[in-house]
PDB file of C-alpha atoms in Angstrom:
ATOM      1  CA  MET N  15      37.294  72.824 -38.956  1.00  0.00           C
ATOM      2  CA  PRO N  16      34.062  70.978 -39.731  1.00  0.00           C
ATOM      3  CA  ALA N  17      31.283  71.589 -37.428  1.00  0.00           C
ATOM      4  CA  PHE N  18      30.621  68.526 -35.078  1.00  0.00           C
ATOM      5  CA  GLY N  19      27.517  67.540 -33.065  1.00  0.00           C
ATOM      6  CA  ASP N  20      25.264  64.989 -31.648  1.00  0.00           C
ATOM      7  CA  THR N  21      25.423  62.674 -34.765  1.00  0.00           C
ATOM      8  CA  THR N  22      28.850  62.939 -35.374  1.00  0.00           C
ATOM      9  CA  THR N  23      30.724  59.326 -35.723  1.00  0.00           C
ATOM     10  CA  THR N  24      34.453  58.363 -34.545  1.00  0.00           C
ATOM     11  CA  ASP N  25      35.552  58.251 -38.102  1.00  0.00           C
ATOM     12  CA  GLU N  26      34.019  61.622 -38.822  1.00  0.00           C
ATOM     13  CA  VAL N  27      36.239  62.931 -35.839  1.00  0.00           C
ATOM     14  CA  LEU N  28      39.382  60.995 -37.059  1.00  0.00           C
ATOM     15  CA  GLU N  29      38.841  62.090 -40.840  1.00  0.00           C
ATOM     16  CA  GLY N  30      42.320  63.593 -42.006  1.00  0.00           C
ATOM     17  CA  ILE N  31      44.232  62.623 -38.782  1.00  0.00           C
ATOM     18  CA  ASP N  32      47.132  60.486 -38.498  1.00  0.00           C
ATOM     19  CA  LEU N  33      47.701  58.714 -35.114  1.00  0.00           C
ATOM     20  CA  SER N  34      50.748  57.010 -36.193  1.00  0.00           C
ATOM     21  CA  GLY N  35      53.284  56.498 -33.580  1.00  0.00           C
ATOM     22  CA  LYS N  36      50.694  57.317 -30.698  1.00  0.00           C
ATOM     23  CA  THR N  37      50.021  54.952 -28.003  1.00  0.00           C
ATOM     24  CA  VAL N  38      46.662  54.982 -26.551  1.00  0.00           C
ATOM     25  CA  PHE N  39      45.382  53.088 -23.555  1.00  0.00           C
ATOM     26  CA  VAL N  40      41.668  52.481 -23.437  1.00  0.00           C
ATOM     27  CA  THR N  41      40.204  50.949 -20.176  1.00  0.00           C
ATOM     28  CA  GLY N  42      36.929  48.747 -20.750  1.00  0.00           C
ATOM     29  CA  GLY N  43      38.186  48.432 -24.191  1.00  0.00           C
ATOM     30  CA  SER N  44      36.349  44.975 -24.975  1.00  0.00           C
ATOM     31  CA  SER N  45      33.130  46.165 -25.621  1.00  0.00           C
ATOM     32  CA  GLY N  46      30.810  49.038 -26.403  1.00  0.00           C
ATOM     33  CA  LEU N  47      31.992  52.636 -26.620  1.00  0.00           C
ATOM     34  CA  GLY N  48      35.583  51.399 -25.765  1.00  0.00           C
ATOM     35  CA  GLN N  49      35.751  48.760 -28.484  1.00  0.00           C
ATOM     36  CA  GLU N  50      34.588  51.199 -31.010  1.00  0.00           C
ATOM     37  CA  THR N  51      37.323  53.638 -29.559  1.00  0.00           C
ATOM     38  CA  VAL N  52      39.898  51.360 -30.137  1.00  0.00           C
ATOM     39  CA  ARG N  53      38.872  50.281 -33.597  1.00  0.00           C
ATOM     40  CA  ALA N  54      38.461  54.060 -34.765  1.00  0.00           C
ATOM     41  CA  MET N  55      41.971  55.001 -33.304  1.00  0.00           C
ATOM     42  CA  ALA N  56      43.766  51.865 -34.640  1.00  0.00           C
ATOM     43  CA  ALA N  57      42.438  52.484 -37.888  1.00  0.00           C
ATOM     44  CA  LYS N  58      44.255  55.783 -37.753  1.00  0.00           C
ATOM     45  CA  GLY N  59      47.793  54.130 -37.040  1.00  0.00           C
ATOM     46  CA  ALA N  60      47.616  54.209 -33.139  1.00  0.00           C
ATOM     47  CA  HIS N  61      49.054  51.635 -31.222  1.00  0.00           C
ATOM     48  CA  VAL N  62      45.985  50.937 -28.852  1.00  0.00           C
ATOM     49  CA  VAL N  63      46.294  48.966 -25.260  1.00  0.00           C
ATOM     50  CA  ILE N  64      43.032  47.312 -24.091  1.00  0.00           C
ATOM     51  CA  THR N  65      42.691  46.698 -20.448  1.00  0.00           C
ATOM     52  CA  ALA N  66      39.427  45.049 -19.025  1.00  0.00           C
ATOM     53  CA  ARG N  67      38.933  42.208 -16.301  1.00  0.00           C
ATOM     54  CA  ASN N  68      37.986  39.400 -18.827  1.00  0.00           C
ATOM     55  CA  PRO N  69      40.920  38.160 -21.006  1.00  0.00           C
ATOM     56  CA  ALA N  70      38.726  36.067 -23.337  1.00  0.00           C
ATOM     57  CA  GLN N  71      36.156  39.100 -24.021  1.00  0.00           C
ATOM     58  CA  MET N  72      39.548  40.906 -24.808  1.00  0.00           C
ATOM     59  CA  ASP N  73      40.628  38.743 -27.362  1.00  0.00           C
ATOM     60  CA  GLU N  74      37.382  38.553 -28.953  1.00  0.00           C
ATOM     61  CA  ALA N  75      37.440  42.092 -29.311  1.00  0.00           C
ATOM     62  CA  VAL N  76      40.926  42.036 -31.018  1.00  0.00           C
ATOM     63  CA  ALA N  77      39.720  39.628 -33.352  1.00  0.00           C
ATOM     64  CA  ALA N  78      36.769  41.617 -34.408  1.00  0.00           C
ATOM     65  CA  ILE N  79      38.742  44.986 -34.727  1.00  0.00           C
ATOM     66  CA  LYS N  80      41.372  42.950 -36.627  1.00  0.00           C
ATOM     67  CA  ALA N  81      38.928  41.330 -38.906  1.00  0.00           C
ATOM     68  CA  ASP N  82      37.875  44.885 -39.694  1.00  0.00           C
ATOM     69  CA  ILE N  83      41.375  46.607 -39.748  1.00  0.00           C
ATOM     70  CA  PRO N  84      43.859  43.813 -40.361  1.00  0.00           C
ATOM     71  CA  ARG N  85      46.950  46.220 -39.668  1.00  0.00           C
ATOM     72  CA  ALA N  86      45.508  47.146 -36.351  1.00  0.00           C
ATOM     73  CA  ASN N  87      48.224  47.063 -33.627  1.00  0.00           C
ATOM     74  CA  VAL N  88      45.920  46.428 -30.618  1.00  0.00           C
ATOM     75  CA  GLU N  89      47.347  44.758 -27.339  1.00  0.00           C
ATOM     76  CA  THR N  90      45.588  43.419 -24.194  1.00  0.00           C
ATOM     77  CA  LEU N  91      46.258  44.054 -20.714  1.00  0.00           C
ATOM     78  CA  THR N  92      44.266  42.355 -17.802  1.00  0.00           C
ATOM     79  CA  CYS N  93      42.787  44.706 -14.824  1.00  0.00           C
ATOM     80  CA  ASP N  94      40.016  44.604 -12.913  1.00  0.00           C
ATOM     81  CA  LEU N  95      39.423  48.061 -11.633  1.00  0.00           C
ATOM     82  CA  ALA N  96      37.326  46.724  -8.565  1.00  0.00           C
ATOM     83  CA  SER N  97      40.640  45.370  -7.210  1.00  0.00           C
ATOM     84  CA  LEU N  98      43.425  47.612  -6.088  1.00  0.00           C
ATOM     85  CA  GLU N  99      45.825  44.501  -6.256  1.00  0.00           C
ATOM     86  CA  SER N 100      44.667  43.992  -9.823  1.00  0.00           C
ATOM     87  CA  ILE N 101      45.519  47.604 -10.405  1.00  0.00           C
ATOM     88  CA  LYS N 102      48.798  47.594  -9.159  1.00  0.00           C
ATOM     89  CA  THR N 103      49.738  44.380 -10.949  1.00  0.00           C
ATOM     90  CA  ALA N 104      48.463  45.891 -14.386  1.00  0.00           C
ATOM     91  CA  GLY N 105      50.247  49.289 -13.685  1.00  0.00           C
ATOM     92  CA  ALA N 106      53.423  47.529 -13.080  1.00  0.00           C
ATOM     93  CA  GLU N 107      53.072  45.360 -16.091  1.00  0.00           C
ATOM     94  CA  ALA N 108      52.021  48.325 -18.171  1.00  0.00           C
ATOM     95  CA  ASN N 109      55.337  49.987 -16.971  1.00  0.00           C
ATOM     96  CA  GLN N 110      57.437  47.331 -17.955  1.00  0.00           C
ATOM     97  CA  ARG N 111      55.786  46.568 -21.584  1.00  0.00           C
ATOM     98  CA  PHE N 112      55.235  50.035 -22.921  1.00  0.00           C
ATOM     99  CA  GLU N 113      57.622  52.944 -23.549  1.00  0.00           C
ATOM    100  CA  LYS N 114      54.817  55.729 -23.216  1.00  0.00           C
ATOM    101  CA  ILE N 115      51.573  56.571 -23.191  1.00  0.00           C
ATOM    102  CA  ASP N 116      50.196  59.462 -25.414  1.00  0.00           C
ATOM    103  CA  VAL N 117      46.371  59.245 -24.274  1.00  0.00           C
ATOM    104  CA  LEU N 118      44.599  57.585 -21.724  1.00  0.00           C
ATOM    105  CA  ILE N 119      40.874  56.890 -22.076  1.00  0.00           C
ATOM    106  CA  ASN N 120      39.096  56.023 -18.643  1.00  0.00           C
ATOM    107  CA  ASN N 121      36.262  54.494 -20.340  1.00  0.00           C
ATOM    108  CA  ALA N 122      35.137  51.471 -18.251  1.00  0.00           C
ATOM    109  CA  GLY N 123      32.336  51.859 -15.697  1.00  0.00           C
ATOM    110  CA  VAL N 124      29.142  50.301 -14.418  1.00  0.00           C
ATOM    111  CA  MET N 125      25.637  51.874 -13.862  1.00  0.00           C
ATOM    112  CA  ALA N 126      23.154  51.585 -11.652  1.00  0.00           C
ATOM    113  CA  CYS N 127      23.835  48.547 -10.328  1.00  0.00           C
ATOM    114  CA  PRO N 128      22.286  46.953  -6.943  1.00  0.00           C
ATOM    115  CA  LYS N 129      24.472  48.076  -3.788  1.00  0.00           C
ATOM    116  CA  THR N 130      27.653  45.722  -3.658  1.00  0.00           C
ATOM    117  CA  LEU N 131      31.221  46.186  -2.838  1.00  0.00           C
ATOM    118  CA  THR N 132      34.698  46.142  -4.528  1.00  0.00           C
ATOM    119  CA  LYS N 133      37.191  43.432  -3.378  1.00  0.00           C
ATOM    120  CA  ASP N 134      38.524  46.383  -1.278  1.00  0.00           C
ATOM    121  CA  GLY N 135      35.064  46.986   0.362  1.00  0.00           C
ATOM    122  CA  PHE N 136      34.292  50.157  -1.673  1.00  0.00           C
ATOM    123  CA  GLU N 137      30.948  50.819  -2.997  1.00  0.00           C
ATOM    124  CA  MET N 138      30.903  49.313  -6.452  1.00  0.00           C
ATOM    125  CA  GLN N 139      30.000  52.426  -8.595  1.00  0.00           C
ATOM    126  CA  PHE N 140      32.324  54.823  -6.727  1.00  0.00           C
ATOM    127  CA  GLY N 141      34.877  52.037  -6.536  1.00  0.00           C
ATOM    128  CA  THR N 142      34.776  51.042  -9.895  1.00  0.00           C
ATOM    129  CA  ASN N 143      33.983  54.381 -11.686  1.00  0.00           C
ATOM    130  CA  HIS N 144      36.431  56.804  -9.795  1.00  0.00           C
ATOM    131  CA  LEU N 145      38.493  54.765  -7.367  1.00  0.00           C
ATOM    132  CA  GLY N 146      39.610  52.511  -9.635  1.00  0.00           C
ATOM    133  CA  HIS N 147      40.758  54.887 -12.398  1.00  0.00           C
ATOM    134  CA  PHE N 148      42.162  57.093  -9.851  1.00  0.00           C
ATOM    135  CA  ALA N 149      44.483  54.187  -8.738  1.00  0.00           C
ATOM    136  CA  LEU N 150      45.278  52.895 -12.472  1.00  0.00           C
ATOM    137  CA  THR N 151      46.113  56.775 -13.455  1.00  0.00           C
ATOM    138  CA  LYS N 152      48.486  57.008 -10.545  1.00  0.00           C
ATOM    139  CA  HIS N 153      50.166  53.941 -11.802  1.00  0.00           C
ATOM    140  CA  LEU N 154      50.228  55.117 -15.246  1.00  0.00           C
ATOM    141  CA  MET N 155      51.314  58.414 -14.854  1.00  0.00           C
ATOM    142  CA  PRO N 156      55.118  57.652 -15.495  1.00  0.00           C
ATOM    143  CA  LEU N 157      54.311  56.481 -19.028  1.00  0.00           C
ATOM    144  CA  LEU N 158      51.934  59.596 -19.374  1.00  0.00           C
ATOM    145  CA  GLU N 159      54.762  61.829 -18.580  1.00  0.00           C
ATOM    146  CA  ALA N 160      57.064  60.091 -20.895  1.00  0.00           C
ATOM    147  CA  GLY N 161      54.531  60.506 -23.773  1.00  0.00           C
ATOM    148  CA  ALA N 162      53.752  64.517 -22.918  1.00  0.00           C
ATOM    149  CA  GLY N 163      55.404  67.354 -24.944  1.00  0.00           C
ATOM    150  CA  ARG N 164      54.331  65.947 -28.524  1.00  0.00           C
ATOM    151  CA  ALA N 165      51.580  67.563 -30.356  1.00  0.00           C
ATOM    152  CA  GLY N 166      48.171  66.187 -28.922  1.00  0.00           C
ATOM    153  CA  SER N 167      49.696  63.942 -26.528  1.00  0.00           C
ATOM    154  CA  GLY N 168      49.563  63.889 -22.637  1.00  0.00           C
ATOM    155  CA  ARG N 169      45.837  63.406 -22.573  1.00  0.00           C
ATOM    156  CA  ILE N 170      43.414  61.726 -20.146  1.00  0.00           C
ATOM    157  CA  VAL N 171      40.189  61.230 -20.904  1.00  0.00           C
ATOM    158  CA  ASN N 172      37.602  60.269 -18.124  1.00  0.00           C
ATOM    159  CA  LEU N 173      33.875  59.258 -19.207  1.00  0.00           C
ATOM    160  CA  SER N 174      31.800  60.913 -17.015  1.00  0.00           C
ATOM    161  CA  SER N 175      28.092  61.525 -18.021  1.00  0.00           C
ATOM    162  CA  ARG N 176      24.948  63.667 -17.976  1.00  0.00           C
ATOM    163  CA  GLY N 177      23.871  61.380 -14.834  1.00  0.00           C
ATOM    164  CA  HIS N 178      26.097  63.422 -12.932  1.00  0.00           C
ATOM    165  CA  HIS N 179      23.213  65.921 -12.971  1.00  0.00           C
ATOM    166  CA  LEU N 180      21.685  63.453 -10.733  1.00  0.00           C
ATOM    167  CA  SER N 181      23.878  64.160  -7.768  1.00  0.00           C
ATOM    168  CA  PRO N 182      27.076  65.860  -6.628  1.00  0.00           C
ATOM    169  CA  ALA N 183      30.042  63.593  -5.397  1.00  0.00           C
ATOM    170  CA  GLN N 184      29.252  62.237  -2.022  1.00  0.00           C
ATOM    171  CA  LEU N 185      32.382  63.551  -0.168  1.00  0.00           C
ATOM    172  CA  ASP N 186      30.818  62.869   3.506  1.00  0.00           C
ATOM    173  CA  ASP N 187      29.625  59.197   2.956  1.00  0.00           C
ATOM    174  CA  PRO N 188      31.243  57.983  -0.473  1.00  0.00           C
ATOM    175  CA  ASN N 189      30.611  54.135   0.386  1.00  0.00           C
ATOM    176  CA  PHE N 190      26.722  55.088   1.631  1.00  0.00           C
ATOM    177  CA  GLU N 191      27.581  53.654   4.805  1.00  0.00           C
ATOM    178  CA  THR N 192      25.263  55.870   6.716  1.00  0.00           C
ATOM    179  CA  SER N 193      23.038  57.169   4.127  1.00  0.00           C
ATOM    180  CA  GLU N 194      20.384  54.968   2.194  1.00  0.00           C
ATOM    181  CA  TYR N 195      21.741  53.752  -1.186  1.00  0.00           C
ATOM    182  CA  SER N 196      20.291  54.581  -4.236  1.00  0.00           C
ATOM    183  CA  PRO N 197      21.717  52.925  -7.772  1.00  0.00           C
ATOM    184  CA  TRP N 198      20.738  56.208  -9.204  1.00  0.00           C
ATOM    185  CA  GLU N 199      22.223  58.521  -7.000  1.00  0.00           C
ATOM    186  CA  SER N 200      25.375  56.244  -6.180  1.00  0.00           C
ATOM    187  CA  TYR N 201      25.833  56.410 -10.178  1.00  0.00           C
ATOM    188  CA  GLY N 202      25.147  60.249 -10.309  1.00  0.00           C
ATOM    189  CA  CYS N 203      28.002  60.873  -7.615  1.00  0.00           C
ATOM    190  CA  SER N 204      30.402  58.457  -9.519  1.00  0.00           C
ATOM    191  CA  LYS N 205      30.028  60.658 -12.580  1.00  0.00           C
ATOM    192  CA  SER N 206      30.413  63.853 -10.827  1.00  0.00           C
ATOM    193  CA  ALA N 207      33.455  62.238  -9.202  1.00  0.00           C
ATOM    194  CA  ASN N 208      34.828  61.682 -12.714  1.00  0.00           C
ATOM    195  CA  ALA N 209      34.365  65.001 -13.650  1.00  0.00           C
ATOM    196  CA  LEU N 210      36.159  66.388 -10.357  1.00  0.00           C
ATOM    197  CA  PHE N 211      38.944  64.144 -11.068  1.00  0.00           C
ATOM    198  CA  THR N 212      39.276  65.670 -14.575  1.00  0.00           C
ATOM    199  CA  LYS N 213      39.580  68.739 -12.719  1.00  0.00           C
ATOM    200  CA  GLY N 214      42.029  67.563 -10.012  1.00  0.00           C
ATOM    201  CA  LEU N 215      44.421  66.262 -13.061  1.00  0.00           C
ATOM    202  CA  GLU N 216      44.431  69.212 -14.697  1.00  0.00           C
ATOM    203  CA  ASP N 217      45.481  71.236 -11.679  1.00  0.00           C
ATOM    204  CA  ARG N 218      48.101  69.081 -10.716  1.00  0.00           C
ATOM    205  CA  PHE N 219      49.448  68.054 -14.167  1.00  0.00           C
ATOM    206  CA  ALA N 220      48.876  70.460 -16.885  1.00  0.00           C
ATOM    207  CA  ASP N 221      52.464  72.332 -16.333  1.00  0.00           C
ATOM    208  CA  ASN N 222      53.629  68.712 -17.167  1.00  0.00           C
ATOM    209  CA  GLY N 223      52.231  69.072 -20.333  1.00  0.00           C
ATOM    210  CA  ILE N 224      49.427  66.663 -19.363  1.00  0.00           C
ATOM    211  CA  HIS N 225      45.577  67.671 -19.825  1.00  0.00           C
ATOM    212  CA  ALA N 226      42.629  66.086 -18.761  1.00  0.00           C
ATOM    213  CA  TYR N 227      38.888  66.192 -20.325  1.00  0.00           C
ATOM    214  CA  ALA N 228      35.750  64.686 -18.941  1.00  0.00           C
ATOM    215  CA  VAL N 229      33.189  63.355 -21.426  1.00  0.00           C
ATOM    216  CA  HIS N 230      29.609  62.752 -21.665  1.00  0.00           C
ATOM    217  CA  PRO N 231      28.858  60.453 -24.489  1.00  0.00           C
ATOM    218  CA  GLY N 232      25.184  60.619 -24.738  1.00  0.00           C
ATOM    219  CA  GLY N 233      22.595  58.361 -24.406  1.00  0.00           C
ATOM    220  CA  ILE N 234      23.544  55.086 -25.886  1.00  0.00           C
ATOM    221  CA  GLN N 235      22.541  51.270 -25.604  1.00  0.00           C
ATOM    222  CA  THR N 236      25.193  49.247 -24.343  1.00  0.00           C
ATOM    223  CA  ASN N 237      26.133  46.721 -21.914  1.00  0.00           C
ATOM    224  CA  LEU N 238      26.807  49.291 -19.419  1.00  0.00           C
ATOM    225  CA  GLY N 239      23.332  49.077 -18.397  1.00  0.00           C
ATOM    226  CA  ARG N 240      23.127  45.193 -17.850  1.00  0.00           C
ATOM    227  CA  HIS N 241      22.397  45.808 -14.410  1.00  0.00           C
ATOM    228  CA  LEU N 242      19.367  47.904 -15.002  1.00  0.00           C
ATOM    229  CA  THR N 243      15.762  46.204 -13.968  1.00  0.00           C
ATOM    230  CA  GLU N 244      12.721  47.310 -15.855  1.00  0.00           C
ATOM    231  CA  GLU N 245      11.880  49.822 -13.328  1.00  0.00           C
ATOM    232  CA  ASP N 246      15.381  51.440 -13.663  1.00  0.00           C
ATOM    233  CA  THR N 247      15.177  51.370 -17.680  1.00  0.00           C
ATOM    234  CA  LYS N 248      11.424  52.944 -17.121  1.00  0.00           C
ATOM    235  CA  PHE N 249      13.016  55.741 -14.820  1.00  0.00           C
ATOM    236  CA  LEU N 250      16.035  56.242 -17.281  1.00  0.00           C
ATOM    237  CA  MET N 251      13.590  56.644 -20.198  1.00  0.00           C
ATOM    238  CA  GLU N 252      11.479  59.138 -18.501  1.00  0.00           C
ATOM    239  CA  ARG N 253      14.090  61.130 -17.664  1.00  0.00           C
ATOM    240  CA  MET N 254      15.461  61.463 -20.998  1.00  0.00           C
ATOM    241  CA  LYS N 255      12.044  61.937 -22.429  1.00  0.00           C
ATOM    242  CA  LYS N 256      11.347  64.798 -19.804  1.00  0.00           C
ATOM    243  CA  ASN N 257      14.857  66.260 -20.466  1.00  0.00           C
ATOM    244  CA  ALA N 258      14.664  66.180 -24.231  1.00  0.00           C
ATOM    245  CA  GLY N 259      11.089  67.805 -23.832  1.00  0.00           C
ATOM    246  CA  GLU N 260      12.493  70.751 -22.183  1.00  0.00           C
ATOM    247  CA  SER N 261      14.830  71.079 -24.834  1.00  0.00           C
ATOM    248  CA  GLY N 262      12.335  70.532 -27.691  1.00  0.00           C
ATOM    249  CA  SER N 263      14.055  67.621 -29.068  1.00  0.00           C
ATOM    250  CA  PRO N 264      12.583  64.203 -29.301  1.00  0.00           C
ATOM    251  CA  VAL N 265      14.555  61.004 -27.335  1.00  0.00           C
ATOM    252  CA  VAL N 266      16.973  59.728 -29.823  1.00  0.00           C
ATOM    253  CA  LEU N 267      19.512  57.199 -28.656  1.00  0.00           C
ATOM    254  CA  LYS N 268      22.955  57.504 -30.369  1.00  0.00           C
ATOM    255  CA  SER N 269      24.598  54.704 -32.401  1.00  0.00           C
ATOM    256  CA  ILE N 270      28.023  53.408 -30.609  1.00  0.00           C
ATOM    257  CA  PRO N 271      30.081  55.112 -33.097  1.00  0.00           C
ATOM    258  CA  GLN N 272      27.933  58.261 -32.158  1.00  0.00           C
ATOM    259  CA  GLY N 273      28.321  57.923 -28.689  1.00  0.00           C
ATOM    260  CA  ALA N 274      32.305  57.137 -28.780  1.00  0.00           C
ATOM    261  CA  ALA N 275      32.847  60.220 -31.085  1.00  0.00           C
ATOM    262  CA  THR N 276      33.169  62.811 -28.143  1.00  0.00           C
ATOM    263  CA  GLN N 277      35.628  60.623 -26.358  1.00  0.00           C
ATOM    264  CA  VAL N 278      37.710  60.187 -29.349  1.00  0.00           C
ATOM    265  CA  TRP N 279      37.190  63.989 -30.302  1.00  0.00           C
ATOM    266  CA  ALA N 280      38.642  64.900 -26.661  1.00  0.00           C
ATOM    267  CA  ALA N 281      41.389  62.714 -27.295  1.00  0.00           C
ATOM    268  CA  THR N 282      42.542  64.090 -30.512  1.00  0.00           C
ATOM    269  CA  ALA N 283      41.117  67.640 -31.550  1.00  0.00           C
ATOM    270  CA  SER N 284      43.905  69.736 -31.997  1.00  0.00           C
ATOM    271  CA  GLU N 285      41.476  73.012 -30.900  1.00  0.00           C
ATOM    272  CA  LEU N 286      41.936  71.413 -27.133  1.00  0.00           C
ATOM    273  CA  ASP N 287      45.787  71.648 -27.204  1.00  0.00           C
ATOM    274  CA  GLY N 288      46.697  73.269 -23.765  1.00  0.00           C
ATOM    275  CA  LEU N 289      43.300  73.289 -22.877  1.00  0.00           C
ATOM    276  CA  GLY N 290      41.949  70.764 -20.099  1.00  0.00           C
ATOM    277  CA  GLY N 291      39.859  70.589 -16.980  1.00  0.00           C
ATOM    278  CA  VAL N 292      36.865  70.559 -18.944  1.00  0.00           C
ATOM    279  CA  TYR N 293      33.514  68.873 -19.565  1.00  0.00           C
ATOM    280  CA  CYS N 294      32.685  67.722 -23.175  1.00  0.00           C
ATOM    281  CA  GLU N 295      29.431  66.791 -25.029  1.00  0.00           C
ATOM    282  CA  ASP N 296      28.475  66.426 -28.863  1.00  0.00           C
ATOM    283  CA  CYS N 297      32.245  67.129 -29.420  1.00  0.00           C
ATOM    284  CA  HIS N 298      32.410  70.502 -27.852  1.00  0.00           C
ATOM    285  CA  VAL N 299      33.060  71.783 -24.476  1.00  0.00           C
ATOM    286  CA  ALA N 300      29.843  72.171 -22.727  1.00  0.00           C
ATOM    287  CA  GLN N 301      29.328  75.299 -20.664  1.00  0.00           C
ATOM    288  CA  VAL N 302      28.613  75.387 -16.875  1.00  0.00           C
ATOM    289  CA  ASP N 303      25.047  75.347 -16.212  1.00  0.00           C
ATOM    290  CA  ASP N 304      23.391  74.705 -12.905  1.00  0.00           C
ATOM    291  CA  VAL N 305      19.593  74.786 -14.531  1.00  0.00           C
ATOM    292  CA  SER N 306      19.530  73.117 -17.812  1.00  0.00           C
ATOM    293  CA  THR N 307      18.301  69.430 -17.840  1.00  0.00           C
ATOM    294  CA  SER N 308      19.543  68.908 -21.340  1.00  0.00           C
ATOM    295  CA  GLY N 309      22.880  69.780 -21.555  1.00  0.00           C
ATOM    296  CA  GLY N 310      25.992  71.895 -19.739  1.00  0.00           C
ATOM    297  CA  VAL N 311      28.077  70.595 -16.830  1.00  0.00           C
ATOM    298  CA  ARG N 312      27.021  71.600 -13.043  1.00  0.00           C
ATOM    299  CA  SER N 313      29.477  73.921 -11.206  1.00  0.00           C
ATOM    300  CA  TYR N 314      29.587  71.409  -8.541  1.00  0.00           C
ATOM    301  CA  ALA N 315      31.343  69.070 -10.663  1.00  0.00           C
ATOM    302  CA  LEU N 316      34.323  71.326 -11.763  1.00  0.00           C
ATOM    303  CA  ASP N 317      34.713  73.003  -8.438  1.00  0.00           C
ATOM    304  CA  LYS N 318      38.047  73.077  -7.250  1.00  0.00           C
ATOM    305  CA  GLY N 319      37.209  72.918  -3.316  1.00  0.00           C
ATOM    306  CA  ASN N 320      35.087  69.634  -4.223  1.00  0.00           C
ATOM    307  CA  ALA N 321      38.046  68.447  -6.493  1.00  0.00           C
ATOM    308  CA  ASP N 322      40.544  68.913  -3.761  1.00  0.00           C
ATOM    309  CA  ARG N 323      38.478  67.247  -1.277  1.00  0.00           C
ATOM    310  CA  LEU N 324      37.864  64.249  -3.574  1.00  0.00           C
ATOM    311  CA  TRP N 325      41.493  63.914  -4.541  1.00  0.00           C
ATOM    312  CA  ALA N 326      42.463  63.980  -0.383  1.00  0.00           C
ATOM    313  CA  ILE N 327      39.613  61.051   0.056  1.00  0.00           C
ATOM    314  CA  SER N 328      40.881  59.222  -2.949  1.00  0.00           C
ATOM    315  CA  GLU N 329      44.173  58.931  -1.835  1.00  0.00           C
ATOM    316  CA  GLN N 330      43.326  57.892   1.763  1.00  0.00           C
ATOM    317  CA  MET N 331      40.879  55.199   0.473  1.00  0.00           C
ATOM    318  CA  THR N 332      43.251  53.687  -2.066  1.00  0.00           C
ATOM    319  CA  GLY N 333      46.549  54.291  -0.667  1.00  0.00           C
ATOM    320  CA  GLU N 334      47.963  55.844  -3.332  1.00  0.00           C
ATOM    321  CA  ASN N 335      49.679  59.164  -3.578  1.00  0.00           C
ATOM    322  CA  PHE N 336      50.442  60.902  -7.140  1.00  0.00           C
ATOM    323  CA  ALA N 337      53.511  62.733  -5.397  1.00  0.00           C
TER     324      ALA N 337
END
């Protein structure tokens, strides 16, 4: 088994792997890490479904991928994760169009945006990054169950972030209705929620052959940062420098193929067969660490009590129940 790390790329992760016959569903697959994930997995024979809210952007992504890989089997499905109605419609269409999903990669997200609300009145980062994926995963679960049982199938990969170090999930006031809104605290809350959702999925569906993984991609320059002000960018870089200083390493942003490598690894690595409910970074399972600022996962982000509370809150807020 090759030794993977922070500079590993998607193509290196997938070297020697055949994904023919696999159906992979990628949210936010029309740009950045999502598009690279789609490209890399389609190149290995996977049937890949891109979902995003902009059909024209998805068409451009498919054209770019097919220009590189003419044989790529890539389809699109429109879905706005900031709208429960759109999610429900997309879920129904997916169940009509596809026979199964072997791997669901919940890649889409927003970061440090000004306080805005989703179409259903949820705070945008929690509403999009967590609640949108919670509801979509519920609607796709019949397809995931149809795909489970095959080697390497039945996997859900949730894009978290080291940003979860910024804050636990805000379970008492998820929409910042009574507490002061901070773009970075909200982002941290949503990324902790992504990890807790991973724990919740593992607890509920592992016995059905479906395993879940939370992933930190690393620092990458993508359009995820489109909302960042100059002050936000300064904060982020200073934080990265401080964290890197504590680890003794310089700040180096990953390329997009390096950034997407961990989610591709979590989606395909044979050493993860039967193992889920974990947080991954740099193509390995991270250790629980409540002290380090340069790596690891905080215990509150994988805590069963927190995960169960979040699950109940998410069902109540979305009106979606997995049972």
